[in-house]
Coordinates of C-alpha atoms in Angstrom, one line a residue:
X1 CA 0.0 0.0 0.0
X2 CA 1.4 3.5 -0.9
X3 CA 1.9 5.8 2.0
X4 CA -0.8 8.2 0.9
X5 CA -3.5 5.5 1.3
X6 CA -2.6 5.1 5.0
X7 CA -3.7 8.6 5.9
X8 CA -6.9 10.3 6.8
X9 CA -7.6 13.5 8.7
X10 CA -9.1 14.6 11.9
X11 CA -9.2 18.4 12.3
X12 CA -8.2 20.8 15.0
X13 CA -11.2 22.4 16.6
X14 CA -9.8 25.8 17.6
X15 CA -10.1 29.5 17.6
X16 CA -10.1 31.2 14.2
X17 CA -7.4 33.8 15.1
X18 CA -5.0 34.4 12.3
X19 CA -1.3 33.7 12.9
X20 CA 1.1 36.4 11.8
X21 CA 3.3 35.5 8.8
X22 CA 6.9 34.7 9.7
X23 CA 9.5 32.2 8.7
X24 CA 9.0 28.7 10.2
X25 CA 11.1 25.5 10.3
X26 CA 10.6 23.3 7.3
X27 CA 8.9 20.0 7.8
X28 CA 11.4 18.0 5.8
X29 CA 15.1 18.5 6.7
X30 CA 18.3 16.4 6.8
X31 CA 18.1 13.5 9.2
X32 CA 21.0 14.8 11.3
X33 CA 19.0 18.0 12.0
X34 CA 15.6 16.5 12.8
X35 CA 14.2 13.3 14.3
X36 CA 12.2 10.7 12.3
X37 CA 8.9 9.7 13.6
X38 CA 6.2 7.3 12.2
X39 CA 3.1 9.2 11.0
X40 CA -0.1 7.2 10.4
X41 CA -2.7 10.0 10.0
X42 CA -3.9 13.4 11.2
X43 CA -6.8 14.5 13.3
X44 CA -8.5 17.4 15.0
X45 CA -7.4 19.0 18.2
X46 CA -9.8 19.8 21.0
X47 CA -10.9 16.8 23.1
X48 CA -8.7 13.9 22.0
X49 CA -10.4 11.0 23.8
X50 CA -13.4 10.0 25.8
X51 CA -11.4 8.7 28.8
X52 CA -13.1 11.2 31.2
X53 CA -16.5 9.9 30.2
X54 CA -15.5 6.2 30.3
X55 CA -13.9 6.7 33.7
X56 CA -17.1 8.2 35.1
X57 CA -19.1 5.4 33.6
X58 CA -17.1 2.9 35.7
X59 CA -18.4 4.6 38.9
X60 CA -21.9 5.6 37.8
X61 CA -23.8 7.4 35.1
X62 CA -21.8 10.1 33.4
X63 CA -23.3 13.5 32.8
X64 CA -24.3 14.5 29.3
X65 CA -21.9 17.5 29.1
X66 CA -18.9 15.2 29.7
X67 CA -19.0 13.7 26.2
X68 CA -18.1 15.1 22.8
X69 CA -18.5 13.4 19.5
X70 CA -14.9 14.3 18.6
X71 CA -13.6 12.6 21.8
X72 CA -15.6 9.5 21.2
X73 CA -14.5 9.2 17.5
X74 CA -10.9 10.2 18.3
X75 CA -10.3 6.8 19.9
X76 CA -11.0 4.9 16.7
X77 CA -9.3 4.8 13.3
X78 CA -12.0 5.9 10.8
X79 CA -9.8 6.2 7.7
X80 CA -12.0 6.0 4.6
X81 CA -10.6 3.9 1.7
X82 CA -9.0 5.9 -1.1
X83 CA -8.3 4.6 -4.6
X84 CA -6.9 7.8 -6.1
X85 CA -3.3 8.9 -5.5
X86 CA -3.0 12.2 -3.7
X87 CA -0.4 14.7 -5.0
X88 CA -0.8 17.4 -2.3
X89 CA -0.9 17.7 1.5
X90 CA -4.7 16.9 1.6
X91 CA -7.1 15.4 -0.8
X92 CA -10.8 14.8 -0.3
X93 CA -12.1 11.2 0.1
X94 CA -15.9 10.5 0.5
X95 CA -18.3 7.7 0.8
X96 CA -22.1 7.5 1.4
X97 CA -24.5 4.9 2.9
X98 CA -28.1 4.8 4.2
X99 CA -28.3 6.8 7.5
X100 CA -30.1 4.2 9.7
X101 CA -30.1 6.5 12.7
X102 CA -33.0 5.6 15.0
X103 CA -34.7 8.7 16.4
X104 CA -33.7 10.8 13.3
X105 CA -36.2 9.7 10.6
X106 CA -35.4 12.9 8.5
X107 CA -31.8 11.6 8.0
X108 CA -31.9 9.5 4.8
X109 CA -28.1 9.2 3.9
X110 CA -24.9 9.2 5.9
X111 CA -21.9 10.8 4.2
X112 CA -18.3 10.5 5.4
X113 CA -15.7 13.2 4.4
X114 CA -12.2 12.0 4.9
X115 CA -8.8 13.0 3.6
X116 CA -5.8 11.4 1.9
X117 CA -2.3 13.0 1.9
X118 CA 1.0 13.0 0.1
X119 CA 3.0 13.0 3.3
X120 CA 5.4 10.1 3.3
X121 CA 5.7 8.5 6.7
X122 CA 9.2 7.4 6.0
X123 CA 10.4 11.0 5.3
X124 CA 8.4 13.0 7.9
X125 CA 10.7 14.5 10.6
X126 CA 9.5 16.7 13.4
X127 CA 11.4 19.9 14.3
X128 CA 13.1 20.2 17.7
X129 CA 10.6 20.9 20.5
X130 CA 10.8 23.7 23.0
X131 CA 8.3 22.4 25.7
X132 CA 7.1 24.4 28.7
X133 CA 5.4 22.1 31.2
X134 CA 3.0 24.1 33.5
X135 CA 2.1 21.9 36.5
X136 CA -0.8 22.4 38.9
X137 CA 0.7 21.5 42.3
X138 CA -2.3 22.7 44.4
X139 CA -3.7 20.7 47.3
X140 CA -6.3 19.1 45.1
X141 CA -3.5 17.4 43.1
X142 CA -2.1 15.8 46.3
X143 CA -1.4 12.0 46.0
X144 CA -2.2 10.1 42.9
X145 CA -3.0 13.1 40.6
X146 CA 0.5 14.7 41.1
X147 CA 2.2 11.3 40.8
X148 CA 0.5 10.8 37.4
X149 CA 2.0 14.2 36.4
X150 CA 5.5 13.1 37.6
X151 CA 5.0 9.8 35.7
X152 CA 4.0 11.8 32.6
X153 CA 7.0 14.1 32.8
X154 CA 9.3 11.1 33.3
X155 CA 7.8 9.5 30.1
X156 CA 8.2 12.8 28.2
X157 CA 11.9 13.1 29.2
X158 CA 12.5 9.5 28.0
X159 CA 11.0 10.4 24.6
X160 CA 12.4 13.8 24.0
X161 CA 15.4 14.1 21.7
X162 CA 18.8 15.6 22.5
X163 CA 18.0 18.8 20.7
X164 CA 14.7 19.3 22.5
X165 CA 14.4 21.7 25.4
X166 CA 12.2 21.5 28.5
X167 CA 11.1 24.0 31.2
X168 CA 8.9 23.4 34.2
X169 CA 6.6 26.0 35.8
X170 CA 4.8 25.2 39.0
X171 CA 1.7 27.0 40.3
X172 CA -0.5 26.8 43.5
X173 CA -0.8 29.9 45.7
X174 CA 2.2 31.3 43.8
X175 CA 3.7 30.6 40.4
X176 CA 7.4 30.3 39.6
X177 CA 9.8 28.7 37.2
X178 CA 10.8 25.4 38.8
X179 CA 13.3 24.5 36.1
X180 CA 14.8 26.9 33.6
X181 CA 14.9 25.9 29.9
X182 CA 17.2 22.9 29.7
X183 CA 18.4 21.0 26.7
X184 CA 17.8 17.3 27.0
X185 CA 21.3 16.3 25.8
X186 CA 23.5 15.3 28.8
X187 CA 20.9 16.7 31.3
X188 CA 18.3 13.9 31.6
X189 CA 19.4 12.8 35.1
X190 CA 19.2 16.3 36.4
X191 CA 15.9 16.9 34.8
X192 CA 14.4 13.8 36.3
X193 CA 15.7 14.9 39.8
X194 CA 13.7 18.1 39.4
X195 CA 10.6 16.2 38.2
X196 CA 10.8 13.8 41.2
X197 CA 11.1 16.7 43.7
X198 CA 7.7 18.3 42.7
X199 CA 5.4 18.4 45.7
X200 CA 1.8 19.4 46.3
X201 CA 0.7 22.6 48.2
X202 CA -1.5 25.6 47.9
X203 CA -4.7 26.6 46.0
X204 CA -5.2 26.7 42.3
X205 CA -4.3 30.0 40.6
X206 CA -4.2 28.8 37.0
X207 CA -4.3 32.3 35.5
X208 CA -1.0 33.1 37.2
X209 CA 0.5 29.7 36.3
X210 CA -0.3 30.1 32.6
X211 CA 1.0 33.6 32.6
X212 CA 4.4 32.5 33.9
X213 CA 4.3 29.5 31.5
X214 CA 3.6 31.7 28.5
X215 CA 6.3 34.3 29.5
X216 CA 8.8 31.4 29.8
X217 CA 7.7 30.1 26.4
X218 CA 8.1 33.5 24.7
X219 CA 11.6 34.1 26.2
X220 CA 12.8 30.6 25.4
X221 CA 11.3 30.7 21.9
X222 CA 13.8 33.4 20.8
X223 CA 16.5 31.8 18.7
X224 CA 15.1 28.3 19.2
X225 CA 15.2 26.4 15.8
X226 CA 12.0 24.6 16.2
X227 CA 8.4 24.7 17.6
X228 CA 7.3 25.9 21.0
X229 CA 4.4 24.5 23.0
X230 CA 3.0 24.9 26.5
X231 CA 1.7 21.7 28.2
X232 CA -0.7 22.4 31.1
X233 CA -1.2 19.7 33.7
X234 CA -4.2 20.3 35.9
X235 CA -7.3 18.8 37.6
X236 CA -9.1 22.0 36.4
X237 CA -10.3 23.0 39.8
X238 CA -9.4 26.7 39.4
X239 CA -10.3 28.6 42.6
X240 CA -8.0 31.6 42.8
X241 CA -7.4 34.5 40.4
X242 CA -9.4 34.9 37.2
X243 CA -11.3 31.7 36.9
X244 CA -13.3 32.7 33.9
X245 CA -12.8 30.8 30.7
X246 CA -12.5 34.1 28.9
X247 CA -9.5 35.1 30.9
X248 CA -7.6 31.9 30.2
X249 CA -8.8 31.9 26.5
X250 CA -7.5 35.5 26.0
X251 CA -4.0 34.3 27.1
X252 CA -4.1 31.2 24.9
X253 CA -5.4 33.1 21.8
X254 CA -2.7 35.7 22.2
X255 CA 0.0 33.0 22.5
X256 CA -1.3 31.2 19.4
X257 CA -0.7 34.4 17.5
X258 CA 2.9 34.1 18.5
X259 CA 3.1 30.5 17.4
X260 CA 2.9 28.9 20.8
X261 CA 0.4 26.1 21.0
X262 CA -1.3 24.7 24.1
X263 CA -1.8 21.0 25.1
X264 CA -4.0 20.5 28.1
X265 CA -3.6 17.3 30.1
X266 CA -6.6 16.7 32.4
X267 CA -5.4 14.7 35.4
X268 CA -7.5 12.3 37.5
X269 CA -11.0 13.5 38.3
X270 CA -11.6 16.6 36.1
X271 CA -13.8 19.0 38.0
X272 CA -14.2 21.6 35.2
X273 CA -14.1 19.8 31.9
X274 CA -15.9 22.6 30.2
X275 CA -13.0 24.9 31.0
X276 CA -10.5 22.3 29.7
X277 CA -12.5 21.9 26.5
X278 CA -12.5 25.7 25.9
X279 CA -8.8 25.9 26.5
X280 CA -8.2 23.1 24.0
X281 CA -10.4 24.8 21.4
X282 CA -7.9 27.6 20.9
X283 CA -6.0 27.5 17.6
X284 CA -3.1 25.0 18.1
X285 CA -4.8 23.5 21.1
X286 CA -5.6 19.9 22.0
X287 CA -6.8 18.0 25.1
X288 CA -6.0 14.6 26.6
X289 CA -7.1 12.9 29.9
X290 CA -4.9 10.7 32.1
X291 CA -6.7 9.0 34.9
X292 CA -4.2 6.2 35.8
X293 CA -0.8 4.9 34.9
X294 CA -2.1 2.9 31.9
X295 CA -3.5 6.1 30.5
X296 CA -0.1 7.8 31.0
X297 CA 1.6 5.1 29.0
X298 CA -1.0 5.2 26.3
X299 CA -1.1 8.9 25.8
X300 CA 2.6 9.7 26.0
X301 CA 3.9 6.6 24.3
X302 CA 1.5 6.8 21.3
X303 CA 0.7 10.5 21.1
X304 CA 3.6 12.6 22.5
X305 CA 5.5 12.9 19.2
X306 CA 2.3 14.0 17.4
X307 CA 0.8 16.5 20.0
X308 CA 2.5 19.5 18.5
X309 CA 2.5 18.3 14.8
X310 CA 0.5 21.1 13.2
X311 CA 0.2 20.4 9.5
X312 CA -2.3 23.0 8.1
X313 CA -4.1 26.1 9.2
X314 CA -7.4 27.8 8.2
X315 CA -8.9 24.6 6.6
X316 CA -12.3 25.3 5.1
X317 CA -14.9 22.8 3.8
X318 CA -17.9 24.0 1.8
X319 CA -20.7 21.5 1.4
X320 CA -23.5 22.1 -1.2
X321 CA -26.2 19.4 -1.4
X322 CA -27.8 18.5 -4.7
X323 CA -31.2 19.8 -5.7
X324 CA -33.9 18.2 -3.5
X325 CA -31.5 17.4 -0.7
X326 CA -30.5 19.3 2.4
X327 CA -27.9 18.7 5.1
X328 CA -29.8 17.6 8.2
X329 CA -26.8 17.2 10.5
X330 CA -23.0 17.6 10.7
X331 CA -21.0 15.6 13.1
X332 CA -17.4 15.9 14.1
X333 CA -17.2 19.6 14.7
X334 CA -19.0 21.9 17.1
X335 CA -21.7 24.3 15.9
X336 CA -19.5 27.3 16.5
X337 CA -17.3 26.3 13.5
X338 CA -20.2 26.0 11.0
X339 CA -22.1 28.6 9.1
X340 CA -25.0 28.3 6.6
X341 CA -25.1 30.0 3.2
X342 CA -27.3 30.2 0.1
X343 CA -28.8 27.1 -1.5
X344 CA -28.4 25.0 1.6
X345 CA -24.6 25.4 1.6
X346 CA -22.7 24.6 4.9
X347 CA -19.2 26.0 5.5
X348 CA -17.0 24.4 8.2
X349 CA -13.8 26.3 9.2
X350 CA -11.1 24.3 11.0
X351 CA -8.2 26.5 12.2
X352 CA -5.5 23.7 12.6
X353 CA -4.8 20.2 11.5
X354 CA -2.6 17.9 13.7
X355 CA -0.8 14.7 13.3
X356 CA -2.3 11.6 15.0
X357 CA -2.3 7.9 15.2
X358 CA -6.0 7.6 14.3
X359 CA -7.7 8.8 11.1
X360 CA -11.2 10.3 11.0
X361 CA -13.3 12.9 9.4
X362 CA -16.5 14.9 9.3
X363 CA -19.9 13.3 8.8
X364 CA -23.0 14.8 7.1
X365 CA -26.5 13.4 7.1
X366 CA -28.7 14.3 4.2
X367 CA -32.5 14.4 4.0
X368 CA -35.3 16.0 1.9
X369 CA -35.0 19.8 1.3
X370 CA -37.8 22.0 2.5
X371 CA -39.4 22.3 -0.9
X372 CA -39.9 18.5 -1.0
X373 CA -41.4 18.4 2.5
X374 CA -44.6 16.8 1.1
X375 CA -43.0 14.9 -1.7
X376 CA -41.0 11.7 -1.9
X377 CA -37.2 11.7 -1.4
X378 CA -35.5 13.0 -4.5
X379 CA -34.4 10.1 -6.8
X380 CA -30.7 9.4 -7.3
X381 CA -29.6 7.8 -10.5
X382 CA -26.4 5.8 -10.7
X383 CA -24.5 8.6 -12.4
X384 CA -25.9 11.3 -10.2
X385 CA -24.3 13.0 -7.2
X386 CA -25.4 13.9 -3.7
X387 CA -23.2 16.8 -2.7
X388 CA -20.5 19.1 -3.9
X389 CA -17.6 19.5 -1.5
X390 CA -14.7 22.0 -1.8
X391 CA -11.6 22.2 0.3
X392 CA -9.0 25.0 1.0
X393 CA -6.2 25.2 3.5
X394 CA -2.7 26.7 4.1
X395 CA 0.2 24.4 4.9
X396 CA 1.4 25.3 8.4
X397 CA 5.1 25.4 7.7
X398 CA 5.3 27.0 4.3
X399 CA 2.0 28.9 4.1
X400 CA 1.4 27.3 0.7
X401 CA -2.3 27.3 -0.3
X402 CA -4.0 24.0 -1.2
X403 CA -7.4 23.3 -2.7
X404 CA -9.5 20.3 -3.8
X405 CA -13.0 19.6 -5.0
X406 CA -15.2 16.6 -5.7
X407 CA -18.8 15.4 -5.8
X408 CA -20.2 12.7 -3.5
X409 CA -21.5 9.6 -5.3
X410 CA -24.6 7.7 -4.3
X411 CA -24.1 4.8 -1.9
X412 CA -22.5 1.6 -3.2
X413 CA -23.6 -1.9 -2.6
X414 CA -21.7 -2.4 0.7
X415 CA -20.4 0.4 2.9
X416 CA -16.7 0.2 4.0
X417 CA -16.1 -0.9 7.6
X418 CA -14.7 2.6 8.6
X419 CA -17.9 4.3 7.4
X420 CA -20.1 1.7 9.2
X421 CA -18.1 2.2 12.3
X422 CA -18.5 6.0 12.1
X423 CA -22.3 5.6 11.6
X424 CA -22.5 3.4 14.7
X425 CA -20.4 5.9 16.8
X426 CA -22.7 8.8 15.8
X427 CA -25.7 6.6 16.7
X428 CA -24.0 5.8 20.1
X429 CA -23.2 9.5 20.8
X430 CA -26.7 10.7 20.1
X431 CA -28.3 8.0 22.3
X432 CA -25.8 8.3 25.1
X433 CA -26.6 12.0 25.2
X434 CA -30.3 11.2 25.3
X435 CA -29.9 8.6 28.0
X436 CA -27.7 10.7 30.3
X437 CA -30.1 13.6 29.9
X438 CA -33.0 11.4 30.8
X439 CA -31.1 10.1 33.9
X440 CA -29.6 13.4 35.2
X441 CA -31.8 16.2 33.9
X442 CA -35.3 14.5 33.6
X443 CA -34.8 12.1 36.6
X444 CA -36.1 9.3 34.5
X445 CA -33.8 6.2 34.9
X446 CA -36.5 4.0 33.2
X447 CA -36.2 5.9 30.0
X448 CA -32.4 5.9 30.2
X449 CA -32.5 2.1 30.6
X450 CA -34.7 1.7 27.6
X451 CA -32.5 4.0 25.4
X452 CA -29.3 2.2 26.5
X453 CA -30.9 -1.3 26.0
X454 CA -31.9 -0.5 22.4
X455 CA -28.4 1.0 21.7
X456 CA -26.6 -2.0 23.2
X457 CA -28.6 -4.4 20.8
X458 CA -27.8 -2.3 17.8
X459 CA -24.0 -2.2 18.6
X460 CA -24.0 -6.0 19.1
X461 CA -25.8 -6.5 15.8
X462 CA -23.3 -4.3 14.0
X463 CA -20.7 -7.1 14.3
X464 CA -17.7 -4.8 14.4
X465 CA -14.9 -5.9 16.7
X466 CA -13.8 -2.3 17.2
X467 CA -17.1 -1.7 19.0
X468 CA -16.1 -4.0 21.9
X469 CA -15.0 -1.1 24.1
X470 CA -18.2 0.8 23.3
X471 CA -20.3 -2.2 24.3
X472 CA -18.5 -2.3 27.7
X473 CA -19.2 1.4 28.1
X474 CA -22.9 1.2 27.3
X475 CA -23.2 -2.0 29.4
X476 CA -21.9 -0.1 32.5
X477 CA -24.3 2.7 32.0
X478 CA -27.2 0.4 31.4
X479 CA -26.5 -1.5 34.6
X480 CA -26.7 1.7 36.7
X481 CA -29.9 2.8 35.0
X482 CA -31.4 -0.7 35.6
X483 CA -30.7 -0.5 39.3
X484 CA -32.2 2.9 39.8
X485 CA -35.1 2.1 37.5
X486 CA -36.0 -0.8 39.8
X487 CA -35.2 -3.5 37.3
X488 CA -32.2 -4.9 39.2
X489 CA -32.2 -6.0 42.8
X490 CA -28.6 -5.1 43.6
X491 CA -26.1 -2.4 42.7
X492 CA -24.0 -3.1 39.6
X493 CA -20.6 -4.4 40.5
X494 CA -18.8 -1.3 39.3
X495 CA -20.7 0.9 41.9
X496 CA -21.3 -1.6 44.6
X497 CA -19.1 0.3 47.0
X498 CA -21.7 3.0 47.3
X499 CA -23.7 0.6 49.5
X500 CA -21.7 1.9 52.4
X501 CA -23.7 5.1 52.3
X502 CA -26.0 5.5 55.3
X503 CA -25.9 5.3 59.2
X504 CA -24.0 2.6 61.0
X505 CA -23.7 1.7 64.7
X506 CA -20.3 0.5 65.9
X507 CA -20.8 -2.9 67.5
X508 CA -17.1 -3.6 68.0
X509 CA -13.9 -1.6 67.7
X510 CA -10.4 -2.7 68.6
X511 CA -7.1 -0.9 68.2
X512 CA -8.5 2.7 68.3
X513 CA -8.5 5.3 71.0
X514 CA -11.3 7.4 69.5
X515 CA -13.8 4.8 68.2
X516 CA -16.0 3.0 70.7
X517 CA -18.9 0.6 70.8
X518 CA -22.2 2.5 70.4
X519 CA -20.7 5.3 68.2
X520 CA -22.8 6.2 65.1
X521 CA -20.9 6.6 61.8
X522 CA -22.7 8.2 58.9
X523 CA -21.2 7.8 55.4
X524 CA -22.2 10.1 52.6
X525 CA -20.8 9.2 49.2
X526 CA -20.8 11.4 46.1
X527 CA -20.7 10.5 42.4
X528 CA -16.9 10.8 42.3
X529 CA -16.6 8.1 45.0
X530 CA -15.5 10.6 47.6
X531 CA -17.5 11.8 50.6
X532 CA -17.7 12.5 54.3
X533 CA -18.0 10.3 57.3
X534 CA -19.4 11.8 60.5
X535 CA -18.7 10.0 63.8
X536 CA -21.0 10.7 66.8
X537 CA -19.8 9.6 70.2
X538 CA -21.9 9.0 73.4
X539 CA -20.1 10.2 76.5
X540 CA -16.6 10.2 75.0
X541 CA -13.5 10.3 77.2
X542 CA -11.9 13.7 78.1
X543 CA -10.1 15.2 75.1
X544 CA -12.2 13.2 72.5
X545 CA -14.8 15.3 70.6
X546 CA -18.5 14.3 70.7
X547 CA -18.8 14.7 66.9
X548 CA -16.1 14.6 64.2
X549 CA -16.3 14.7 60.4
X550 CA -13.6 13.8 57.9
X551 CA -13.3 13.1 54.2
X552 CA -12.9 9.7 52.7
X553 CA -12.5 8.1 49.3
X554 CA -13.8 4.6 48.5
X555 CA -13.5 1.9 45.8
X556 CA -14.6 -1.7 45.6
X557 CA -11.9 -2.9 48.1
X558 CA -10.8 0.0 50.3
X559 CA -11.8 3.1 52.2
X560 CA -9.2 5.9 52.7
X561 CA -9.9 8.2 55.7
X562 CA -8.0 11.2 54.6
X563 CA -7.5 13.1 57.9
X564 CA -6.7 10.0 59.9
X565 CA -4.5 8.7 57.0
X566 CA -5.9 5.2 57.5
X567 CA -6.7 2.8 54.7
X568 CA -9.3 0.2 55.6
X569 CA -10.2 -2.9 53.7
X570 CA -14.0 -3.3 53.8
X571 CA -16.5 -6.1 53.4
X572 CA -20.3 -5.9 53.4
X573 CA -22.4 -8.9 54.6
X574 CA -26.1 -8.2 54.9
X575 CA -26.6 -5.4 57.4
X576 CA -23.0 -5.7 58.7
X577 CA -20.0 -3.6 57.5
X578 CA -16.5 -4.8 58.5
X579 CA -13.5 -2.5 58.3
X580 CA -9.9 -3.7 58.9
X581 CA -6.8 -1.5 59.0
X582 CA -4.6 -2.4 56.0
X583 CA -1.3 -1.2 57.6
X584 CA 1.3 -3.9 57.9
X585 CA 1.2 -5.6 61.3
X586 CA -2.1 -3.8 62.4
X587 CA -5.0 -5.8 63.9
X588 CA -7.2 -2.7 64.3
X589 CA -10.8 -3.2 63.1
X590 CA -14.3 -1.8 63.3
X591 CA -17.5 -3.8 63.0
X592 CA -20.7 -1.9 62.2
X593 CA -24.4 -2.6 61.9
X594 CA -26.7 -0.6 59.6
X595 CA -29.3 1.6 61.2
X596 CA -32.5 1.8 59.2
X597 CA -34.0 5.2 58.9

């Protein structure tokens, strides 16, 4: 297979600010100046994955605003087959099939718009990278979140090349440069020592942290013979300084105009994913989530070399349906990047195109135009066409303009596997949105269960191996809806630890000086599997408070009392809850009995 046929594109969803013209490093250089990487495809920026949504589904029903169609599709290779050789950076590739989207009867046809390229994966070499890591070290990052950041930075150091340069900025109450710009060559051990020494403290003044990060980027950019990028690590719980999205967006947009891109890494439990999504929508911006060590390995081993690989700017697609047809939906870009024109034309403007390991595209559904509202669907003859599509863009490195144009042919006998997969993902996205809205907004778990059951059956019947992860996701959501709809007698396994919620009476306690028989312990859990436990004591000894509250976190095996710094193993048998201190050599334990309200 020629290299051009291995490529497809995903687009960067970003701000439409225009970058100033100035000389940039060439994409192709001599091998001793630049480092070879393997390129498989290109894709949009913005949300790069659905990990945030999937992680939430393991512990309960995710909220509807946590999912984007771009993130869901970004985890799959959706490269449309191409039979024509591409002689430029991007060439249009299209394919059509029947829409078959339940709940959207107006959609008659489903059209995929993908992209081939002339970039040779054997010749592509990335320029040196000047990376500024901006790390949230606030109190909310204590423990596992900050350790995930340290693991990420260690992985980045192992993958950066000798000519690359790394700086580290820390922010909490105050922001400062933790490590000045340092070349990787002969300095890796010293850099790792600085990474390992990062500790958590303070509140979250992201505005100040980004300002120091961008100032460091601008200063270190001068004379550097490659690209400059800021990488923001945060749990997105901004609580000091200017916490408005507009304030952060203003800095990111201004930096993009100076050729400094932004990669946002959402760490652990993301408290404000709407802010993270807005930050990643700036031109040159992208967003990834890391919730555990496996995610660190996946994101930084597979994606790091491609995160800053900007291929094209100001890409514009113009879609004009044939007479009698109208575009009834566009999937793969947010509404803010689309405009409507005369004769039913739709224009989609994508500010930046990135490299990626997965190919994808934009998807359009077609239905009857308004003048045929009371008429049959317009006939399509074999030599007819469904839609005119035109493409224009500017190559990121050279500024060279490129264009392409084609017409979309009627559906063939059998749709390709990538197009069928894309159609199923759009169906999944639409119905997961409906189900999570029914569950959280309408307080109707029965309707959520019905929607998810129907979706699960359709995904199974699609017989696509690449949908296995999606079936697991939908299955987790369906199990929760079933329990709260009253169709299941016990909590789903993935959220069974929530059964500790409620009031418990201590029937035995050994190894503790402040827990006694007869105490009442009340556990209140929240959706993120953290909560509060209140201990009420009857006639406590002198110096022991009558009532005490502390935070805890719980999973299917352990409860962590944060203030006491004790990890209990737990076991639930009927109305009894058994807690045992997990510390080596400890025999401390608490036995409790549920108190019914």
